[in-house]
Amino acid sequence: MTGTELQLLGCAKTFGGKTKALLPTDLVVKPGEILGLLGPSGCGKTTMLRIMAGLETPDAGGKVLFDDEDVTKVPIEHRSIGMVFQSYALFPNMSVRQNVGYGLKVRGIDGPERDGRVDEVMAFCRLEGLADRAIDQLSGGQRQRVALARAVAPRPRVLLLDEPLSALDAALRDTLRDELAMILRGLSMTAVFVTHDQSEAMAIADSIAVMKAGRIEQRAAPEVLYRDPQTDFVASFVGGANRLAGRFEDGELHLDGGTLKTGIEGNQPDHIFIRQEDIQISSPDVSALRGTVIGRVYLGTHTKLTIAGVSETPLVVSLQGATAPQIGEIVGLDIPATSLIHF
Amino acid sequence: MFIFFCFLPLIVFSLAFLALPLVRLFSASVEGELGWSIYGEILSNPRYMQSLLDTVLVSLAVTIAALLVATTAALFLTHNRFRGRSLLIASLTFPLAFPGVVIGFLMILLGGRQGLVNNISSNVFDTRLVFAYSMVGLFFGYLYFSIPRVLLTVMATAEKLDPALVEAARSLGAAPLQVLRDVTLPGLAPALIASGAIAFATAMGAFGTAFTLATDIDVLPMVIYTEFTLSANIAMACALSVLLGLVTWVLLMFARSLTGTSIAASG
Ligand SMILES: Nc1ncnc2c1ncn2[C@@H]1O[C@H](COP(=O)(O)OP(=O)(O)O)[C@@H](O)[C@H]1O
Ligand SMILES: [Mg+2]
């Protein structure tokens, strides 16, 4: 892989002497890797991205490295990064072509060389035919791709994207997400992008750092995060897993809705997780675990059921196939011991 | 019908306060013994033309200086938070309340024969420094009351500019002056045009300050006053007023079209 290795060493950020937006963090993004920073709003994702960009300086002791070069004190204009802002921040007084060519223009690249590179990047980002448009004549998806094209045109060492899809209509987001994933992959450039949406992170990233309250909870490939979460937060935030809390006795978990054989021996946790699609619905007469359906959303490929009376909080079950029970029905739940997640 | 009623106040206002007095002013200007040739008389009179030129030049200088000072100050005040900031902003608007006469007093206190500047320069450097009673005094007086107008308008716009625009330009490698030229100033352009126009038009028509500083200042509003009160030449006073309004209007239109094209061609 080509590209720059990006490294954070002990980077923390405290605002105004008290808001700890980011706790001391170490992070390596390999050359050409696409890293997703995933976490709920306010957990410090943007702050970390801005430290990488040079828009914030880390608290004393923190270091930012591009390959072996220490860029901690290098201001953003000399870091050679590309950045896509949440609002896109396109220059309203310039055409699409002028926006995309701006990074080349300020570097003194003119004439055919600039035009050639701009055309190349615009074609790559599927912006053919839009060169002379004004910014306010573009759709949301086009704006996002102009922002991306503008950021990559000067061939930055690292590409940074802050919630690049959040400004778009929900209806468009899935298509544009897949398109963005393809473009980013085609660039083979070291990239970090921020999102609060786990499906977005899964679709785009090679590797995901899940953040909570200013620290990275777990950093792994998407499938590893999903299959093998290391913390409660990752299990519920990334996998959408259900939390079952009750009293353990001889490998059995006693819940409001019955008992669950867990096969867990030795150190017994007071709660476990189970993913939505790992729960099967069966007859209440034969199952050791029962609950009442209180919510039912049909989604075509699957049906999402909300079931109360099993544990403290209602369970969410994602059911494939056509015959999902109706609201008000009492159902049995089969939960295979092998699917349980515990720490 | 509803739309018509919404326009009604504007129509009434335009007719009553703009169109009718202007028509009356114009007709009064050609009702004197010179008739229509009064305008030829103005154009061939070196004193009138000189005062028109002086008025335009001092107004232009005031506008440019006010835009420079106020824009710099507005950008500083928008991007920096410090103790006493709100108090400073509130007191910067102080001159807005003063009539031209008071501004004239202030200039005399500052740059007159007994003024602060002259006292200091006489005592320390042994040179007399008196500027209040000239175009220079007028320039500073006008600047004093133009800056707050420009500052308030520019600050209101600067605070609404998306800070990500500046960050985006920097991320693309733009140096501070390039950011100013390509992002900040184009973003402020509407405010600069609007407040510059107000500063210019106000300076063209200002009278109280010139009247207070008096002696050898011959700006057009002063000439109009003299024609009206001393010579009782009402037709000439009206004709000069029409000229003053017309020149201001044409120059503002010209500036507007000029900035319009330069904004479209930037980047
Ligand atoms: N410039 C700032 N001044 C003060 N507090 C800030 C600033 N920027 C961010 N914060 C705070 O730091 C925390 C993390 O913010 P941020 O990194 O923007 O979160 P995220 O992008 O994950 O939503 C939040 O509590 C936020 O209020
Ligand atoms: Mg954010």
XYZ file of C-alpha atoms and ligand atoms in Angstrom:
638
model
C 0.000 0.000 0.000
C 1.103 3.548 -0.744
C 0.467 6.461 1.528
C 1.451 8.014 4.769
C 1.339 6.383 8.162
C -0.531 8.519 10.683
C 0.246 8.209 14.357
C -1.101 9.792 17.511
C 1.043 9.402 20.615
C -0.496 10.268 23.968
C -2.791 12.855 22.413
C -5.314 14.400 24.795
C -7.397 17.554 24.574
C -8.791 19.592 27.431
C -10.942 22.623 26.589
C -10.963 25.605 28.935
C -9.055 23.740 31.633
C -11.900 21.364 32.433
C -13.772 19.765 29.498
C -11.790 16.620 28.747
C -12.849 16.135 25.132
C -10.146 13.526 24.529
C -8.249 11.426 27.074
C -4.624 10.474 26.293
C -4.852 8.363 23.159
C -2.439 6.305 21.051
C -3.486 5.413 17.549
C -1.794 4.188 14.372
C -3.379 4.385 10.936
C -1.394 2.294 8.465
C -0.489 3.632 5.007
C -3.552 3.437 2.777
C -5.826 2.301 5.587
C -9.347 3.704 5.969
C -10.090 4.174 9.661
C -13.585 4.884 10.957
C -13.965 6.829 14.210
C -17.314 5.669 15.542
C -19.113 6.874 18.632
C -22.102 8.799 19.937
C -22.311 12.571 19.684
C -19.931 14.412 22.004
C -17.491 11.541 22.528
C -14.529 13.413 21.038
C -14.430 12.207 17.417
C -14.244 15.637 15.835
C -11.675 16.739 18.396
C -9.432 13.807 17.475
C -9.844 14.519 13.770
C -8.991 18.193 14.301
C -5.844 17.220 16.188
C -4.814 15.077 13.208
C -5.578 17.993 10.876
C -3.698 20.586 12.901
C -6.798 22.628 13.728
C -6.313 21.809 17.420
C -3.061 21.245 19.241
C -3.015 18.304 21.657
C -2.407 18.957 25.363
C 1.282 19.076 26.322
C 3.000 15.729 25.772
C 0.856 14.617 22.861
C 2.454 14.013 19.476
C 1.181 13.681 15.918
C 3.411 11.869 13.418
C 3.078 11.612 9.624
C 5.419 8.725 8.771
C 8.438 9.609 10.903
C 7.926 13.345 10.760
C 6.672 15.045 13.933
C 3.981 17.444 12.693
C 2.563 18.339 16.122
C 3.586 21.986 15.774
C 3.025 22.236 12.002
C -0.056 24.377 11.243
C -2.754 22.906 9.032
C -1.767 24.864 5.918
C 1.648 23.176 5.888
C 0.503 19.657 6.829
C -0.664 18.630 3.390
C -3.909 17.075 4.559
C -7.244 16.967 2.789
C -10.307 17.650 4.857
C -14.017 17.175 4.212
C -16.088 19.178 6.671
C -19.444 18.201 8.084
C -21.037 21.244 6.401
C -18.763 20.688 3.334
C -17.672 24.355 3.600
C -17.597 24.839 -0.171
C -16.595 28.358 -1.237
C -19.868 29.969 -2.356
C -18.118 32.631 -4.414
C -16.393 30.067 -6.632
C -17.610 27.618 -9.265
C -17.217 23.863 -8.868
C -14.019 23.938 -10.950
C -12.586 26.802 -8.895
C -13.424 24.993 -5.662
C -11.768 21.777 -6.789
C -8.727 23.620 -8.157
C -8.266 25.899 -5.153
C -5.627 23.791 -3.400
C -3.592 23.705 -6.624
C -4.065 27.421 -7.210
C -2.661 28.440 -3.825
C 0.319 26.189 -4.521
C 0.969 28.187 -7.695
C -0.016 25.366 -10.065
C -1.647 26.979 -13.112
C -2.744 26.395 -16.662
C -2.990 22.963 -18.251
C -1.445 21.213 -15.258
C -4.165 22.495 -12.917
C -6.958 21.925 -15.422
C -5.739 18.400 -16.124
C -5.635 17.444 -12.464
C -9.025 19.047 -11.774
C -10.621 17.165 -14.674
C -9.065 13.928 -13.501
C -10.298 14.316 -9.923
C -13.746 15.469 -11.008
C -14.124 12.435 -13.263
C -13.017 10.206 -10.419
C -15.574 11.727 -8.078
C -18.295 11.565 -10.768
C -18.635 15.274 -11.242
C -18.399 15.353 -15.043
C -20.357 18.168 -16.603
C -20.684 20.142 -13.359
C -17.452 22.148 -13.651
C -19.070 25.505 -14.297
C -21.978 25.149 -11.907
C -22.334 27.469 -8.953
C -22.324 25.774 -5.560
C -25.956 26.611 -4.852
C -26.992 24.737 -7.998
C -25.763 21.383 -6.646
C -27.619 18.612 -4.853
C -26.457 17.418 -1.444
C -24.700 14.378 -2.872
C -22.931 16.478 -5.500
C -21.775 18.940 -2.858
C -20.324 16.109 -0.853
C -18.373 14.857 -3.858
C -17.148 18.368 -4.686
C -15.895 18.654 -1.107
C -14.147 15.316 -1.514
C -12.684 16.223 -4.916
C -11.443 19.557 -3.562
C -9.767 17.785 -0.639
C -7.970 15.158 -2.737
C -6.994 17.296 -5.753
C -3.662 18.476 -4.252
C -2.769 14.829 -3.410
C -2.740 15.183 0.382
C -0.795 12.799 2.590
C -3.822 12.079 4.738
C -7.539 12.497 4.043
C -9.811 13.451 6.953
C -13.620 13.384 6.774
C -15.986 14.623 9.483
C -19.412 12.947 9.223
C -19.428 13.226 5.420
C -22.910 11.724 5.115
C -24.765 13.333 7.991
C -25.852 16.397 5.999
C -27.679 14.236 3.431
C -31.274 13.058 3.248
C -31.790 9.669 4.862
C -33.234 8.357 1.584
C -30.006 9.072 -0.285
C -27.601 8.152 2.437
C -27.321 4.415 1.740
C -26.556 4.855 -1.973
C -24.135 7.686 -1.355
C -22.489 5.720 1.431
C -21.672 2.866 -0.914
C -20.482 5.302 -3.559
C -18.250 7.097 -1.054
C -16.853 3.732 0.072
C -15.941 2.907 -3.529
C -14.326 6.274 -4.217
C -12.299 6.157 -0.984
C -11.123 2.645 -1.751
C -10.116 3.705 -5.256
C -8.009 6.551 -3.880
C -5.835 4.206 -1.776
C -4.965 7.113 0.469
C -4.617 7.023 4.247
C -8.026 8.201 5.423
C -9.821 8.791 8.711
C -13.532 9.432 8.772
C -15.848 10.245 11.621
C -19.361 8.891 11.983
C -21.950 8.174 14.644
C -23.631 5.556 12.453
C -22.343 2.016 12.871
C -23.598 0.774 9.492
C -21.751 3.656 7.821
C -18.560 2.737 9.637
C -18.970 -0.926 8.722
C -19.590 -0.130 5.050
C -16.664 2.219 4.570
C -13.855 1.416 6.991
C -11.062 -1.137 6.936
C -10.798 -0.713 10.644
C -13.012 0.969 13.243
C -12.097 2.710 16.479
C -15.151 2.787 18.717
C -15.084 5.824 20.997
C -16.897 6.633 24.180
C -16.432 9.637 26.469
C -13.077 10.718 25.090
C -11.402 7.341 24.774
C -11.129 4.477 22.302
C -13.014 1.449 23.650
C -11.962 -0.978 20.961
C -10.137 -0.805 17.670
C -10.621 -3.645 15.197
C -11.844 -4.675 11.770
C -15.656 -4.376 11.379
C -16.334 -8.113 11.484
C -14.151 -8.540 14.583
C -15.993 -5.746 16.382
C -19.277 -7.353 15.537
C -18.307 -10.939 16.354
C -16.051 -10.312 19.269
C -16.835 -7.075 21.110
C -14.581 -6.430 24.096
C -16.801 -4.125 26.123
C -20.492 -3.683 26.972
C -20.524 -0.466 25.030
C -19.134 -1.985 21.846
C -21.557 -4.916 22.084
C -24.607 -2.686 22.359
C -23.501 0.310 20.248
C -21.908 -1.557 17.354
C -23.799 -4.834 17.370
C -27.086 -3.493 18.710
C -26.982 -6.477 21.081
C -29.537 -6.991 23.861
C -28.428 -6.831 27.457
C -29.799 -9.586 29.703
C -29.369 -8.919 33.416
C -30.349 -11.317 36.193
C -29.065 -13.678 38.866
C -26.555 -16.388 38.009
C -26.717 -19.832 39.560
C -24.909 -22.955 38.346
C -24.467 -21.676 34.820
C -28.065 -20.589 34.558
C -29.174 -16.977 34.301
C -32.461 -16.321 36.105
C -34.445 -13.623 34.366
C -37.930 -12.134 34.754
C -39.124 -14.236 31.851
C -37.607 -17.558 32.901
C -34.187 -19.169 32.991
C -31.472 -19.311 30.401
C -28.846 -22.059 30.201
C -25.590 -20.267 29.461
C -22.945 -22.946 29.661
C -20.754 -20.403 31.430
C -18.596 -21.893 34.183
C -16.358 -20.356 36.787
C -16.420 -16.563 36.917
C -20.058 -15.734 36.296
C -21.022 -12.230 35.071
C -24.243 -10.552 36.251
C -25.263 -9.749 32.697
C -24.686 -11.046 29.200
C -25.425 -9.867 25.676
C -27.258 -11.527 22.837
C -27.475 -10.196 19.281
C -30.874 -9.431 17.771
C -30.623 -12.034 15.011
C -29.435 -14.827 17.324
C -32.767 -15.098 19.121
C -35.378 -17.519 17.720
C -39.098 -17.305 18.407
C -40.829 -20.526 19.477
C -43.956 -21.706 21.228
C -44.343 -20.373 24.797
C -45.327 -23.860 26.005
C -41.995 -25.495 25.251
C -39.603 -22.610 25.852
C -37.941 -21.882 29.191
C -38.031 -18.165 28.434
C -41.180 -16.155 27.688
C -42.154 -12.610 26.822
C -44.885 -10.439 25.285
C -44.587 -8.782 21.901
C -45.073 -5.028 22.381
C -43.654 -3.758 19.107
C -43.518 -5.063 15.560
C -41.934 -3.333 12.572
C -41.997 -5.069 9.216
C -38.883 -4.169 7.183
C -39.176 -6.401 4.144
C -36.096 -8.563 4.558
C -36.781 -8.943 8.255
C -39.180 -7.993 11.032
C -38.066 -6.195 14.180
C -39.925 -7.316 17.291
C -39.794 -5.653 20.679
C -40.454 -8.092 23.483
C -41.164 -7.123 27.081
C -41.123 -9.176 30.262
C -37.917 -11.069 29.595
C -35.315 -8.836 31.200
C -35.281 -5.349 32.782
C -35.295 -3.664 29.392
C -37.334 -4.846 26.392
C -35.543 -7.186 23.997
C -35.170 -6.440 20.312
C -35.375 -9.462 18.019
C -34.635 -9.360 14.316
C -36.626 -12.106 12.665
C -36.109 -13.408 9.129
C -39.009 -14.946 7.253
C -42.668 -14.126 6.954
C -44.495 -15.436 9.996
C -43.692 -13.030 12.774
C -46.051 -12.993 15.783
C -48.443 -10.094 16.318
C -48.403 -7.422 19.031
C -49.847 -8.752 22.285
C -48.887 -12.362 21.616
C -46.966 -14.247 24.266
C -43.984 -15.957 22.700
C -41.219 -18.317 23.719
C -37.593 -17.416 23.067
C -34.788 -19.795 22.118
C -31.368 -18.430 22.838
C -28.471 -20.748 21.934
C -25.736 -20.710 24.573
C -23.068 -20.536 21.879
C -24.309 -17.139 20.694
C -24.045 -15.433 24.080
C -21.555 -12.601 24.480
C -19.995 -12.044 27.879
C -16.879 -10.557 29.319
C -55.141 42.073 -3.060
C -53.301 41.182 0.126
C -49.968 41.690 -1.653
C -51.141 45.112 -2.728
C -51.826 46.089 0.890
C -48.344 44.899 1.834
C -46.894 47.206 -0.800
C -49.106 50.105 0.165
C -46.860 51.513 2.925
C -43.880 51.351 0.583
C -45.806 53.126 -2.172
C -47.068 55.820 0.194
C -43.597 56.274 1.647
C -41.936 56.440 -1.766
C -44.407 58.995 -3.058
C -44.651 61.179 0.008
C -41.066 61.224 1.178
C -38.988 60.468 -1.899
C -40.675 61.190 -5.201
C -42.784 64.257 -4.430
C -40.094 66.319 -2.623
C -37.585 65.389 -5.298
C -39.912 66.484 -8.063
C -40.597 69.693 -6.177
C -36.855 70.228 -5.627
C -36.162 69.761 -9.291
C -38.961 72.016 -10.484
C -37.874 74.714 -8.027
C -34.368 74.543 -9.460
C -35.539 75.510 -12.975
C -38.106 78.106 -11.873
C -35.467 80.810 -11.241
C -34.611 83.549 -13.700
C -31.957 81.348 -15.343
C -34.445 78.600 -16.117
C -32.899 75.365 -17.374
C -29.577 77.028 -18.070
C -28.915 77.071 -14.322
C -27.343 73.645 -14.759
C -25.032 74.990 -17.454
C -24.122 77.790 -15.056
C -23.142 75.245 -12.394
C -21.059 73.183 -14.779
C -19.132 76.222 -15.963
C -18.597 77.690 -12.499
C -15.139 76.629 -11.214
C -16.073 77.269 -7.581
C -19.047 74.911 -7.690
C -17.156 72.259 -9.600
C -14.184 72.468 -7.233
C -16.426 72.047 -4.221
C -18.171 69.101 -5.864
C -14.809 67.485 -6.549
C -13.600 68.155 -2.982
C -16.797 66.698 -1.567
C -16.469 63.541 -3.649
C -12.785 63.161 -2.802
C -13.163 63.587 0.954
C -16.188 61.243 0.971
C -14.269 58.668 -1.023
C -11.251 58.936 1.269
C -13.495 58.627 4.334
C -15.266 55.586 2.878
C -12.042 53.770 2.051
C -10.437 54.598 5.392
C -13.589 53.610 7.301
C -13.815 50.288 5.427
C -10.162 49.531 6.162
C -10.235 50.435 9.840
C -13.653 48.992 10.578
C -13.099 45.704 8.713
C -9.811 45.093 10.497
C -11.422 45.902 13.843
C -14.516 43.819 13.078
C -12.446 40.756 12.153
C -10.383 41.158 15.305
C -13.461 41.547 17.500
C -15.169 38.550 15.881
C -12.256 36.200 16.399
C -11.054 37.268 19.820
C -12.792 37.064 23.153
C -11.364 39.191 25.918
C -12.342 41.049 29.062
C -14.281 44.228 28.330
C -15.096 43.209 24.762
C -18.817 43.927 25.001
C -18.142 47.243 26.729
C -15.743 48.180 23.930
C -18.276 47.268 21.240
C -21.001 49.218 23.027
C -18.811 52.302 23.316
C -17.733 52.076 19.677
C -21.305 52.847 18.735
C -21.229 56.021 20.833
C -20.524 58.455 17.953
C -23.736 57.309 16.253
C -25.743 59.411 18.677
C -23.792 62.625 18.090
C -24.977 65.291 15.684
C -22.413 66.720 13.266
C -21.987 69.802 15.452
C -20.759 67.713 18.364
C -18.375 65.843 16.067
C -17.087 69.250 14.949
C -16.537 70.273 18.599
C -14.652 67.042 19.213
C -12.392 67.720 16.236
C -11.671 71.248 17.478
C -10.901 69.892 20.946
C -8.534 67.440 19.302
C -6.965 69.322 16.417
C -7.885 72.973 16.960
C -5.637 75.860 17.961
C -6.140 75.069 21.660
C -6.512 71.360 20.862
C -4.898 68.392 22.493
C -2.624 67.586 19.557
C -1.386 71.146 19.200
C -0.686 71.417 22.946
C 1.368 68.271 22.955
C 3.262 69.023 19.748
C 3.959 72.643 20.777
C 5.305 71.603 24.146
C 7.211 68.490 23.136
C 8.363 69.163 19.564
C 8.004 72.939 19.507
C 5.896 72.780 16.323
C 2.309 73.900 15.893
C -0.070 71.184 14.657
C -3.547 72.467 13.824
C -5.740 70.481 11.431
C -9.280 70.923 12.670
C -10.290 73.810 10.404
C -9.378 72.162 7.105
C -10.285 69.209 4.928
C -8.076 67.106 7.183
C -10.235 67.969 10.188
C -13.330 67.229 8.155
C -11.858 63.909 7.065
C -11.211 62.837 10.657
C -14.607 64.054 11.791
C -16.407 62.091 9.094
C -14.222 59.068 9.739
C -15.169 59.238 13.400
C -18.854 58.866 12.700
C -18.481 56.501 9.728
C -16.465 53.815 11.497
C -19.243 52.675 13.892
C -21.746 52.271 11.048
C -19.363 50.176 8.988
C -18.098 48.275 12.012
C -21.538 47.182 13.209
C -22.638 46.001 9.757
C -19.399 44.163 9.025
C -19.336 42.524 12.460
C -22.886 41.244 12.110
C -21.907 39.580 8.830
C -18.500 38.343 10.016
C -20.126 36.557 12.930
C -22.377 34.648 10.548
C -19.564 33.452 8.263
C -19.035 29.697 8.617
C -15.641 29.311 10.367
C -15.230 26.029 8.466
C -14.770 28.064 5.261
C -11.559 29.575 6.604
C -10.458 26.193 7.931
C -11.163 24.596 4.565
C -9.048 27.180 2.755
C -6.228 26.648 5.247
C -6.454 22.871 4.902
C -5.909 23.361 1.174
C -2.696 25.240 1.889
C -3.849 28.863 1.718
C -1.709 31.419 3.572
C -3.483 33.993 5.788
C -3.550 36.702 3.099
C -4.913 34.240 0.539
C -7.640 33.222 2.988
C -8.514 36.893 3.464
C -8.627 37.560 -0.287
C -10.418 34.379 -1.381
C -12.752 33.576 1.499
C -13.193 36.262 4.133
C -13.521 39.378 1.978
C -15.850 37.756 -0.587
C -17.971 36.576 2.339
C -18.070 40.084 3.739
C -18.644 41.721 0.339
C -22.377 42.396 0.744
C -21.771 44.057 4.109
C -18.805 46.047 2.769
C -20.836 47.314 -0.181
C -23.852 48.214 1.939
C -21.949 49.939 4.727
C -19.510 51.571 2.314
C -22.473 53.023 0.416
C -23.965 54.382 3.618
C -20.637 55.852 4.713
C -20.127 57.499 1.327
C -23.625 58.914 1.040
C -23.548 60.203 4.617
C -20.214 61.919 4.047
C -21.444 63.472 0.777
C -24.370 65.062 2.548
C -22.860 65.817 5.972
C -23.160 69.409 6.971
C -23.021 69.971 10.736
C -19.362 69.056 11.098
C -18.256 71.254 8.203
C -20.395 74.100 9.545
C -18.771 73.870 12.965
C -15.229 73.681 11.626
C -16.115 76.257 8.968
C -13.689 78.938 7.828
C -12.158 77.554 4.664
C -14.049 74.364 3.956
C -16.100 74.502 0.794
C -17.920 71.184 0.598
C -21.089 71.109 -1.470
C -23.612 71.026 1.415
C -21.934 74.177 2.783
C -22.221 75.858 -0.604
C -25.899 74.945 -0.756
C -26.418 76.415 2.701
C -24.665 79.623 1.716
C -26.691 79.984 -1.487
C -29.902 79.383 0.413
C -29.442 81.542 3.511
C -26.981 84.252 2.529
C -27.686 84.774 -1.155
C -31.330 83.717 -0.951
C -30.716 82.098 -4.325
C -33.264 79.349 -3.893
C -33.108 78.072 -7.457
C -29.333 77.638 -7.243
C -29.582 75.901 -3.854
C -32.113 73.495 -5.324
C -30.076 72.864 -8.460
C -26.948 72.139 -6.406
C -28.969 69.769 -4.221
C -30.182 67.920 -7.299
C -26.582 67.694 -8.488
C -25.402 66.399 -5.099
C -28.069 63.699 -5.065
C -27.456 62.730 -8.659
C -23.675 62.453 -8.353
C -23.965 60.360 -5.180
C -26.491 58.072 -6.802
C -24.446 57.596 -9.980
C -21.231 56.898 -8.052
C -22.986 54.347 -5.824
C -24.498 52.587 -8.833
C -21.091 52.528 -10.462
C -19.413 51.080 -7.337
C -22.143 48.476 -7.015
C -21.780 47.217 -10.583
C -18.003 47.272 -10.259
C -17.947 45.173 -7.073
C -20.616 42.897 -8.521
C -18.434 41.951 -11.477
C -15.266 41.689 -9.413
C -16.943 39.250 -7.030
C -18.231 37.125 -9.883
C -14.755 37.051 -11.432
C -12.846 36.223 -8.252
C -11.416 32.844 -7.303
N -13.882 24.419 21.035
C -14.411 23.780 22.089
N -14.507 24.401 23.281
C -15.048 23.774 24.344
N -15.514 22.512 24.341
C -15.457 21.839 23.186
C -14.909 22.435 21.999
N -14.977 21.509 21.004
C -15.544 20.411 21.537
N -15.830 20.598 22.843
C -16.431 19.597 23.746
O -15.658 18.429 23.663
C -16.478 17.274 23.646
C -16.215 16.461 22.397
O -16.625 17.178 21.273
P -16.494 16.628 19.802
O -15.100 16.181 19.570
O -17.009 17.686 18.896
O -17.478 15.390 19.800
P -18.085 14.538 18.589
O -17.451 15.000 17.316
O -17.748 13.126 18.915
O -19.548 14.770 18.618
C -17.912 17.765 23.754
O -18.295 17.692 25.092
C -17.822 19.194 23.315
O -18.805 19.970 23.939
Mg -18.458 15.875 15.623
